[in-house]
Amino acid sequence: MKENNNRLFEPSTRLKSVPPYLFAKIDLIKQEELAKNRKLISLSIGDPDLPTPDFVLDKLVEAARRPENHRYPSYWGMPSFRKAISQWYKSRFDVSLNPDREVLPLIGSKEGIAHIPLAFVNPGEGVLVPDPGYPVYCTATIFAGGIPLIFKLTNENNFLPNFSEMEALLKKNIKTKLLFLNYPNNPTSAVANEQFFKEVVSFAKKHSLIVCHDNAYSEIYYDQKIQPSFLSTPDAKQVGCEFHSLSKTFNMTGWRVGFLVGNEEIITRLADLKTNIDSGIPNAIQEAGIAALNGYSDFSDKLRSIYQERRDILVPALRSAGLNCHVPNATFYVWARTPNDEDSEIYVSDLIRTKGVVATPGTGFGDGGRGYVRFTLCSDISTLKQVAELL
């Protein structure tokens, strides 16, 4: 009977094909140390420690008190929220979007990224996925029955794709539908410029690919190095779309509010899928999202200043400890090479046990992360100074 029950609860083949999420092993070591009453400093998860701005919270409270906002939201989101998104894109990136056809609110950008292969990829079809990269690109492909075609991001190429390598992957006689990209990049903090995106558009046209650009970190940039949108590129809207989120820009990770913008056909297909899966973002949160986008400028300048001060403390500390790292131009991550190319997971395990500092092994983002560790800037100045002393 016990054996039969084990078979009953056996996970699906697709679930078994997905590797354990990157924080699982590290969590076990953390729990061991915490059981010894050890105090740990975590620089591992990209979750802002700063509060959501008061003007956004005030709008949420006001909107939540109205009974009409307690009902099912529209699958397409509130027209006023879609309009606010399109206005923000015009103001920030000079990208014109039709709010009725080229904007789709999401329950966080992760949700949209996870669902888009289901909308376009048939079993056995390929998806170009970066390595190292955000793990959801790969797992979403697997859940859709697709085949991840992994292309490397290397330090030698400034963690940008090698188009020749992607060309070679496309010669494997696997029909390929999507290309995932992410700049500013998680985990490497690499950035891309307009010329790179022009090459991406040309590549996508040549190979009939849908470009899915994850732009969640565009507003976390430093030294006035303003980051572009993929959609600012001529003809980008013909071949692709861009995911964005209020999570990092407004410290709203727990609110689950993001959006997809770009090609009308892509937007429509993902919306068709979502109508069968979810019911959209609560209206009160969408109203708060409007307030956030309308109050963007002053808040974002202050936020960048805080992260830049943190960056300028952590990077020298890591270098002094023997880790080789670039000064990030964007994101709140520092991507560091381990001393003597030590194994990532061993290095992080030792870091927790000997220093009480938690980071993320690069292998959590793919084989291309071997020998690297990711640190976040999501801790206050006093904590980072303490880390500097410990290292």
PDB file of C-alpha atoms in Angstrom, residues 16-250:
ATOM      1  CA  LYS A  16      11.245  16.041 -12.434  1.00  0.00           C
ATOM      2  CA  SER A  17      13.118  17.474 -15.431  1.00  0.00           C
ATOM      3  CA  VAL A  18      13.552  20.855 -13.712  1.00  0.00           C
ATOM      4  CA  PRO A  19      16.671  21.255 -11.515  1.00  0.00           C
ATOM      5  CA  PRO A  20      16.195  22.247  -7.851  1.00  0.00           C
ATOM      6  CA  TYR A  21      15.716  25.976  -7.417  1.00  0.00           C
ATOM      7  CA  LEU A  22      19.020  27.753  -6.847  1.00  0.00           C
ATOM      8  CA  PHE A  23      18.524  28.616  -3.181  1.00  0.00           C
ATOM      9  CA  ALA A  24      17.604  25.101  -1.968  1.00  0.00           C
ATOM     10  CA  LYS A  25      21.100  23.819  -1.099  1.00  0.00           C
ATOM     11  CA  ILE A  26      22.192  27.109   0.413  1.00  0.00           C
ATOM     12  CA  ASP A  27      19.066  27.179   2.570  1.00  0.00           C
ATOM     13  CA  LEU A  28      20.071  23.837   4.130  1.00  0.00           C
ATOM     14  CA  ILE A  29      23.461  25.225   5.141  1.00  0.00           C
ATOM     15  CA  LYS A  30      21.826  28.391   6.461  1.00  0.00           C
ATOM     16  CA  GLN A  31      19.457  26.344   8.608  1.00  0.00           C
ATOM     17  CA  GLU A  32      22.379  24.367  10.033  1.00  0.00           C
ATOM     18  CA  GLU A  33      24.143  27.575  11.060  1.00  0.00           C
ATOM     19  CA  LEU A  34      20.986  29.195  12.424  1.00  0.00           C
ATOM     20  CA  ALA A  35      20.387  26.085  14.542  1.00  0.00           C
ATOM     21  CA  LYS A  36      23.733  26.901  16.222  1.00  0.00           C
ATOM     22  CA  ASN A  37      22.361  30.366  17.070  1.00  0.00           C
ATOM     23  CA  ARG A  38      24.631  31.857  14.428  1.00  0.00           C
ATOM     24  CA  LYS A  39      23.773  35.309  13.115  1.00  0.00           C
ATOM     25  CA  LEU A  40      23.925  35.451   9.335  1.00  0.00           C
ATOM     26  CA  ILE A  41      24.064  38.387   6.948  1.00  0.00           C
ATOM     27  CA  SER A  42      22.258  37.617   3.702  1.00  0.00           C
ATOM     28  CA  LEU A  43      23.410  39.180   0.430  1.00  0.00           C
ATOM     29  CA  SER A  44      21.838  36.427  -1.618  1.00  0.00           C
ATOM     30  CA  ILE A  45      18.288  37.292  -2.673  1.00  0.00           C
ATOM     31  CA  GLY A  46      17.452  40.265  -4.888  1.00  0.00           C
ATOM     32  CA  ASP A  47      14.644  41.595  -2.711  1.00  0.00           C
ATOM     33  CA  PRO A  48      14.801  45.333  -1.914  1.00  0.00           C
ATOM     34  CA  ASP A  49      15.095  46.095   1.809  1.00  0.00           C
ATOM     35  CA  LEU A  50      13.831  49.654   1.309  1.00  0.00           C
ATOM     36  CA  PRO A  51      10.126  50.462   1.811  1.00  0.00           C
ATOM     37  CA  THR A  52       7.558  51.103  -0.879  1.00  0.00           C
ATOM     38  CA  PRO A  53       7.150  54.905  -1.132  1.00  0.00           C
ATOM     39  CA  ASP A  54       4.462  56.470   1.042  1.00  0.00           C
ATOM     40  CA  PHE A  55       2.611  58.074  -1.870  1.00  0.00           C
ATOM     41  CA  VAL A  56       2.056  54.604  -3.351  1.00  0.00           C
ATOM     42  CA  LEU A  57       0.947  53.131  -0.020  1.00  0.00           C
ATOM     43  CA  ASP A  58      -1.485  56.005   0.517  1.00  0.00           C
ATOM     44  CA  LYS A  59      -3.075  55.356  -2.867  1.00  0.00           C
ATOM     45  CA  LEU A  60      -3.409  51.636  -2.118  1.00  0.00           C
ATOM     46  CA  VAL A  61      -5.178  52.290   1.190  1.00  0.00           C
ATOM     47  CA  GLU A  62      -7.582  54.740  -0.433  1.00  0.00           C
ATOM     48  CA  ALA A  63      -8.302  52.427  -3.374  1.00  0.00           C
ATOM     49  CA  ALA A  64      -8.713  49.339  -1.177  1.00  0.00           C
ATOM     50  CA  ARG A  65     -11.512  51.011   0.775  1.00  0.00           C
ATOM     51  CA  ARG A  66     -13.713  51.271  -2.325  1.00  0.00           C
ATOM     52  CA  PRO A  67     -15.983  48.215  -2.689  1.00  0.00           C
ATOM     53  CA  GLU A  68     -15.835  48.235  -6.482  1.00  0.00           C
ATOM     54  CA  ASN A  69     -12.143  47.328  -6.237  1.00  0.00           C
ATOM     55  CA  HIS A  70     -12.952  44.089  -4.388  1.00  0.00           C
ATOM     56  CA  ARG A  71     -14.425  42.409  -7.445  1.00  0.00           C
ATOM     57  CA  TYR A  72     -12.715  40.384 -10.170  1.00  0.00           C
ATOM     58  CA  PRO A  73     -10.347  42.568 -12.191  1.00  0.00           C
ATOM     59  CA  SER A  74     -10.299  42.628 -15.986  1.00  0.00           C
ATOM     60  CA  TYR A  75      -8.033  40.100 -17.676  1.00  0.00           C
ATOM     61  CA  TRP A  76      -6.524  42.983 -19.640  1.00  0.00           C
ATOM     62  CA  GLY A  77      -6.099  45.245 -16.633  1.00  0.00           C
ATOM     63  CA  MET A  78      -7.658  48.619 -15.952  1.00  0.00           C
ATOM     64  CA  PRO A  79      -7.621  51.015 -18.950  1.00  0.00           C
ATOM     65  CA  SER A  80      -6.234  53.738 -16.677  1.00  0.00           C
ATOM     66  CA  PHE A  81      -3.304  51.517 -15.628  1.00  0.00           C
ATOM     67  CA  ARG A  82      -2.535  50.550 -19.225  1.00  0.00           C
ATOM     68  CA  LYS A  83      -2.608  54.243 -20.137  1.00  0.00           C
ATOM     69  CA  ALA A  84      -0.224  55.102 -17.288  1.00  0.00           C
ATOM     70  CA  ILE A  85       2.185  52.400 -18.491  1.00  0.00           C
ATOM     71  CA  SER A  86       2.110  53.700 -22.067  1.00  0.00           C
ATOM     72  CA  GLN A  87       2.649  57.283 -20.869  1.00  0.00           C
ATOM     73  CA  TRP A  88       5.592  56.206 -18.708  1.00  0.00           C
ATOM     74  CA  TYR A  89       7.191  54.349 -21.627  1.00  0.00           C
ATOM     75  CA  LYS A  90       6.809  57.427 -23.800  1.00  0.00           C
ATOM     76  CA  SER A  91       8.283  59.707 -21.143  1.00  0.00           C
ATOM     77  CA  ARG A  92      11.099  57.381 -20.101  1.00  0.00           C
ATOM     78  CA  PHE A  93      12.090  55.646 -23.364  1.00  0.00           C
ATOM     79  CA  ASP A  94      10.345  57.690 -26.076  1.00  0.00           C
ATOM     80  CA  VAL A  95       8.473  54.511 -27.056  1.00  0.00           C
ATOM     81  CA  SER A  96       4.891  54.968 -28.281  1.00  0.00           C
ATOM     82  CA  LEU A  97       2.470  52.238 -27.213  1.00  0.00           C
ATOM     83  CA  ASN A  98      -1.220  51.795 -27.876  1.00  0.00           C
ATOM     84  CA  PRO A  99      -2.576  51.194 -24.342  1.00  0.00           C
ATOM     85  CA  ASP A 100      -5.491  49.137 -25.678  1.00  0.00           C
ATOM     86  CA  ARG A 101      -3.460  46.712 -27.802  1.00  0.00           C
ATOM     87  CA  GLU A 102       0.238  46.898 -26.897  1.00  0.00           C
ATOM     88  CA  VAL A 103       0.155  46.824 -23.088  1.00  0.00           C
ATOM     89  CA  LEU A 104      -0.722  43.878 -20.843  1.00  0.00           C
ATOM     90  CA  PRO A 105      -0.550  44.088 -17.024  1.00  0.00           C
ATOM     91  CA  LEU A 106       0.921  40.990 -15.358  1.00  0.00           C
ATOM     92  CA  ILE A 107       0.864  39.503 -11.868  1.00  0.00           C
ATOM     93  CA  GLY A 108       4.563  40.297 -11.653  1.00  0.00           C
ATOM     94  CA  SER A 109       6.859  39.978 -14.672  1.00  0.00           C
ATOM     95  CA  LYS A 110       7.915  36.475 -13.532  1.00  0.00           C
ATOM     96  CA  GLU A 111       4.383  35.266 -14.197  1.00  0.00           C
ATOM     97  CA  GLY A 112       4.437  36.570 -17.759  1.00  0.00           C
ATOM     98  CA  ILE A 113       7.905  35.156 -18.428  1.00  0.00           C
ATOM     99  CA  ALA A 114       6.783  31.764 -17.118  1.00  0.00           C
ATOM    100  CA  HIS A 115       3.678  31.761 -19.313  1.00  0.00           C
ATOM    101  CA  ILE A 116       4.928  33.121 -22.634  1.00  0.00           C
ATOM    102  CA  PRO A 117       6.457  29.804 -23.836  1.00  0.00           C
ATOM    103  CA  LEU A 118       3.052  28.178 -23.252  1.00  0.00           C
ATOM    104  CA  ALA A 119       1.541  30.714 -25.626  1.00  0.00           C
ATOM    105  CA  PHE A 120       4.005  30.118 -28.491  1.00  0.00           C
ATOM    106  CA  VAL A 121       6.125  26.984 -28.064  1.00  0.00           C
ATOM    107  CA  ASN A 122       4.954  23.525 -29.108  1.00  0.00           C
ATOM    108  CA  PRO A 123       6.523  20.354 -27.657  1.00  0.00           C
ATOM    109  CA  GLY A 124       9.912  19.747 -29.214  1.00  0.00           C
ATOM    110  CA  GLU A 125      10.420  23.341 -30.390  1.00  0.00           C
ATOM    111  CA  GLY A 126      13.422  25.378 -29.286  1.00  0.00           C
ATOM    112  CA  VAL A 127      13.905  28.473 -27.162  1.00  0.00           C
ATOM    113  CA  LEU A 128      17.207  30.364 -27.013  1.00  0.00           C
ATOM    114  CA  VAL A 129      18.116  30.806 -23.340  1.00  0.00           C
ATOM    115  CA  PRO A 130      21.115  32.669 -21.837  1.00  0.00           C
ATOM    116  CA  ASP A 131      23.573  30.995 -19.442  1.00  0.00           C
ATOM    117  CA  PRO A 132      24.081  32.326 -16.837  1.00  0.00           C
ATOM    118  CA  GLY A 133      20.548  33.643 -16.674  1.00  0.00           C
ATOM    119  CA  TYR A 134      17.355  33.999 -14.673  1.00  0.00           C
ATOM    120  CA  PRO A 135      16.305  30.353 -14.099  1.00  0.00           C
ATOM    121  CA  VAL A 136      12.677  30.909 -15.132  1.00  0.00           C
ATOM    122  CA  TYR A 137      13.619  31.269 -18.814  1.00  0.00           C
ATOM    123  CA  CYS A 138      14.785  27.658 -18.844  1.00  0.00           C
ATOM    124  CA  THR A 139      12.153  26.139 -16.552  1.00  0.00           C
ATOM    125  CA  ALA A 140       9.297  27.871 -18.402  1.00  0.00           C
ATOM    126  CA  THR A 141      10.592  26.391 -21.648  1.00  0.00           C
ATOM    127  CA  ILE A 142      10.695  22.901 -20.131  1.00  0.00           C
ATOM    128  CA  PHE A 143       7.193  23.205 -18.688  1.00  0.00           C
ATOM    129  CA  ALA A 144       5.923  24.115 -22.179  1.00  0.00           C
ATOM    130  CA  GLY A 145       7.574  20.991 -23.601  1.00  0.00           C
ATOM    131  CA  GLY A 146      10.166  23.059 -25.396  1.00  0.00           C
ATOM    132  CA  ILE A 147      13.908  22.499 -25.706  1.00  0.00           C
ATOM    133  CA  PRO A 148      16.206  25.094 -24.096  1.00  0.00           C
ATOM    134  CA  LEU A 149      18.974  26.009 -26.550  1.00  0.00           C
ATOM    135  CA  ILE A 150      21.610  27.375 -24.207  1.00  0.00           C
ATOM    136  CA  PHE A 151      23.953  30.161 -25.315  1.00  0.00           C
ATOM    137  CA  LYS A 152      26.828  31.313 -23.114  1.00  0.00           C
ATOM    138  CA  LEU A 153      27.383  34.767 -21.660  1.00  0.00           C
ATOM    139  CA  THR A 154      31.089  35.206 -20.951  1.00  0.00           C
ATOM    140  CA  ASN A 155      33.275  37.814 -19.326  1.00  0.00           C
ATOM    141  CA  GLU A 156      35.348  37.972 -22.520  1.00  0.00           C
ATOM    142  CA  ASN A 157      32.281  39.203 -24.420  1.00  0.00           C
ATOM    143  CA  ASN A 158      31.057  41.504 -21.618  1.00  0.00           C
ATOM    144  CA  PHE A 159      28.341  38.935 -20.851  1.00  0.00           C
ATOM    145  CA  LEU A 160      26.596  39.660 -24.148  1.00  0.00           C
ATOM    146  CA  PRO A 161      25.499  36.848 -26.501  1.00  0.00           C
ATOM    147  CA  ASN A 162      27.782  35.670 -29.257  1.00  0.00           C
ATOM    148  CA  PHE A 163      25.597  35.787 -32.372  1.00  0.00           C
ATOM    149  CA  SER A 164      27.729  33.169 -34.129  1.00  0.00           C
ATOM    150  CA  GLU A 165      27.115  30.752 -31.269  1.00  0.00           C
ATOM    151  CA  MET A 166      23.375  31.347 -31.512  1.00  0.00           C
ATOM    152  CA  GLU A 167      23.558  30.822 -35.291  1.00  0.00           C
ATOM    153  CA  ALA A 168      25.169  27.422 -34.662  1.00  0.00           C
ATOM    154  CA  LEU A 169      22.397  26.464 -32.208  1.00  0.00           C
ATOM    155  CA  LEU A 170      19.778  27.306 -34.818  1.00  0.00           C
ATOM    156  CA  LYS A 171      21.375  24.848 -37.256  1.00  0.00           C
ATOM    157  CA  LYS A 172      20.358  21.887 -35.065  1.00  0.00           C
ATOM    158  CA  ASN A 173      17.187  21.411 -37.129  1.00  0.00           C
ATOM    159  CA  ILE A 174      15.005  22.319 -34.158  1.00  0.00           C
ATOM    160  CA  LYS A 175      12.280  24.810 -35.002  1.00  0.00           C
ATOM    161  CA  THR A 176      12.995  27.719 -32.675  1.00  0.00           C
ATOM    162  CA  LYS A 177      10.409  30.287 -31.610  1.00  0.00           C
ATOM    163  CA  LEU A 178      11.716  32.511 -28.812  1.00  0.00           C
ATOM    164  CA  LEU A 179      14.870  34.322 -27.725  1.00  0.00           C
ATOM    165  CA  PHE A 180      15.120  35.398 -24.084  1.00  0.00           C
ATOM    166  CA  LEU A 181      17.352  38.378 -23.274  1.00  0.00           C
ATOM    167  CA  ASN A 182      17.823  40.418 -20.096  1.00  0.00           C
ATOM    168  CA  TYR A 183      19.694  43.745 -19.929  1.00  0.00           C
ATOM    169  CA  PRO A 184      20.592  45.145 -17.472  1.00  0.00           C
ATOM    170  CA  ASN A 185      21.402  41.559 -16.618  1.00  0.00           C
ATOM    171  CA  ASN A 186      20.665  39.307 -13.682  1.00  0.00           C
ATOM    172  CA  PRO A 187      22.993  37.869 -12.408  1.00  0.00           C
ATOM    173  CA  THR A 188      25.999  39.464 -14.155  1.00  0.00           C
ATOM    174  CA  SER A 189      24.899  43.150 -13.941  1.00  0.00           C
ATOM    175  CA  ALA A 190      26.044  43.547 -17.564  1.00  0.00           C
ATOM    176  CA  VAL A 191      24.422  46.237 -19.718  1.00  0.00           C
ATOM    177  CA  ALA A 192      23.621  46.509 -23.427  1.00  0.00           C
ATOM    178  CA  ASN A 193      23.514  49.508 -25.750  1.00  0.00           C
ATOM    179  CA  GLU A 194      21.427  50.580 -28.720  1.00  0.00           C
ATOM    180  CA  GLN A 195      23.837  49.055 -31.247  1.00  0.00           C
ATOM    181  CA  PHE A 196      23.527  45.653 -29.596  1.00  0.00           C
ATOM    182  CA  PHE A 197      19.741  45.820 -29.769  1.00  0.00           C
ATOM    183  CA  LYS A 198      19.933  46.717 -33.481  1.00  0.00           C
ATOM    184  CA  GLU A 199      21.888  43.496 -34.000  1.00  0.00           C
ATOM    185  CA  VAL A 200      19.254  41.598 -32.016  1.00  0.00           C
ATOM    186  CA  VAL A 201      16.449  42.941 -34.219  1.00  0.00           C
ATOM    187  CA  SER A 202      18.364  41.993 -37.370  1.00  0.00           C
ATOM    188  CA  PHE A 203      19.085  38.504 -35.984  1.00  0.00           C
ATOM    189  CA  ALA A 204      15.436  37.981 -35.012  1.00  0.00           C
ATOM    190  CA  LYS A 205      14.198  39.040 -38.447  1.00  0.00           C
ATOM    191  CA  LYS A 206      16.667  36.734 -40.170  1.00  0.00           C
ATOM    192  CA  HIS A 207      15.611  33.705 -38.120  1.00  0.00           C
ATOM    193  CA  SER A 208      11.911  34.515 -37.502  1.00  0.00           C
ATOM    194  CA  LEU A 209      12.342  34.695 -33.734  1.00  0.00           C
ATOM    195  CA  ILE A 210      10.219  36.386 -31.097  1.00  0.00           C
ATOM    196  CA  VAL A 211      12.462  38.447 -28.819  1.00  0.00           C
ATOM    197  CA  CYS A 212      11.388  38.433 -25.160  1.00  0.00           C
ATOM    198  CA  HIS A 213      13.422  41.112 -23.418  1.00  0.00           C
ATOM    199  CA  ASP A 214      13.334  41.212 -19.623  1.00  0.00           C
ATOM    200  CA  ASN A 215      13.922  44.852 -18.644  1.00  0.00           C
ATOM    201  CA  ALA A 216      13.177  44.627 -14.912  1.00  0.00           C
ATOM    202  CA  TYR A 217      16.367  46.469 -13.873  1.00  0.00           C
ATOM    203  CA  SER A 218      16.392  49.384 -16.314  1.00  0.00           C
ATOM    204  CA  GLU A 219      15.843  51.960 -13.558  1.00  0.00           C
ATOM    205  CA  ILE A 220      18.622  50.736 -11.251  1.00  0.00           C
ATOM    206  CA  TYR A 221      21.573  52.365 -13.001  1.00  0.00           C
ATOM    207  CA  TYR A 222      24.564  54.384 -11.801  1.00  0.00           C
ATOM    208  CA  ASP A 223      26.812  57.314 -12.714  1.00  0.00           C
ATOM    209  CA  GLN A 224      24.081  58.735 -14.978  1.00  0.00           C
ATOM    210  CA  LYS A 225      24.468  55.787 -17.377  1.00  0.00           C
ATOM    211  CA  ILE A 226      20.801  55.686 -18.370  1.00  0.00           C
ATOM    212  CA  GLN A 227      19.700  52.299 -19.693  1.00  0.00           C
ATOM    213  CA  PRO A 228      17.743  51.878 -22.952  1.00  0.00           C
ATOM    214  CA  SER A 229      14.656  49.892 -23.790  1.00  0.00           C
ATOM    215  CA  PHE A 230      14.834  47.188 -26.437  1.00  0.00           C
ATOM    216  CA  LEU A 231      11.674  48.705 -27.898  1.00  0.00           C
ATOM    217  CA  SER A 232      13.485  51.987 -28.572  1.00  0.00           C
ATOM    218  CA  THR A 233      15.294  50.177 -31.393  1.00  0.00           C
ATOM    219  CA  PRO A 234      13.865  50.681 -34.900  1.00  0.00           C
ATOM    220  CA  ASP A 235      11.594  47.757 -35.890  1.00  0.00           C
ATOM    221  CA  ALA A 236      11.926  46.123 -32.449  1.00  0.00           C
ATOM    222  CA  LYS A 237       8.165  46.079 -32.074  1.00  0.00           C
ATOM    223  CA  GLN A 238       7.911  44.012 -35.264  1.00  0.00           C
ATOM    224  CA  VAL A 239       9.793  41.123 -33.667  1.00  0.00           C
ATOM    225  CA  GLY A 240       9.442  41.371 -29.931  1.00  0.00           C
ATOM    226  CA  CYS A 241       8.196  42.475 -26.582  1.00  0.00           C
ATOM    227  CA  GLU A 242       9.544  43.712 -23.271  1.00  0.00           C
ATOM    228  CA  PHE A 243       8.753  42.639 -19.728  1.00  0.00           C
ATOM    229  CA  HIS A 244       8.866  45.212 -16.978  1.00  0.00           C
ATOM    230  CA  SER A 245       7.905  45.405 -13.338  1.00  0.00           C
ATOM    231  CA  LEU A 246       7.326  47.814 -10.480  1.00  0.00           C
ATOM    232  CA  SER A 247       9.165  45.431  -8.142  1.00  0.00           C
ATOM    233  CA  LYS A 248      12.687  46.829  -8.330  1.00  0.00           C
ATOM    234  CA  THR A 249      11.862  50.391  -9.408  1.00  0.00           C
ATOM    235  CA  PHE A 250       9.500  51.057  -6.494  1.00  0.00           C
TER     236      PHE A 250
END
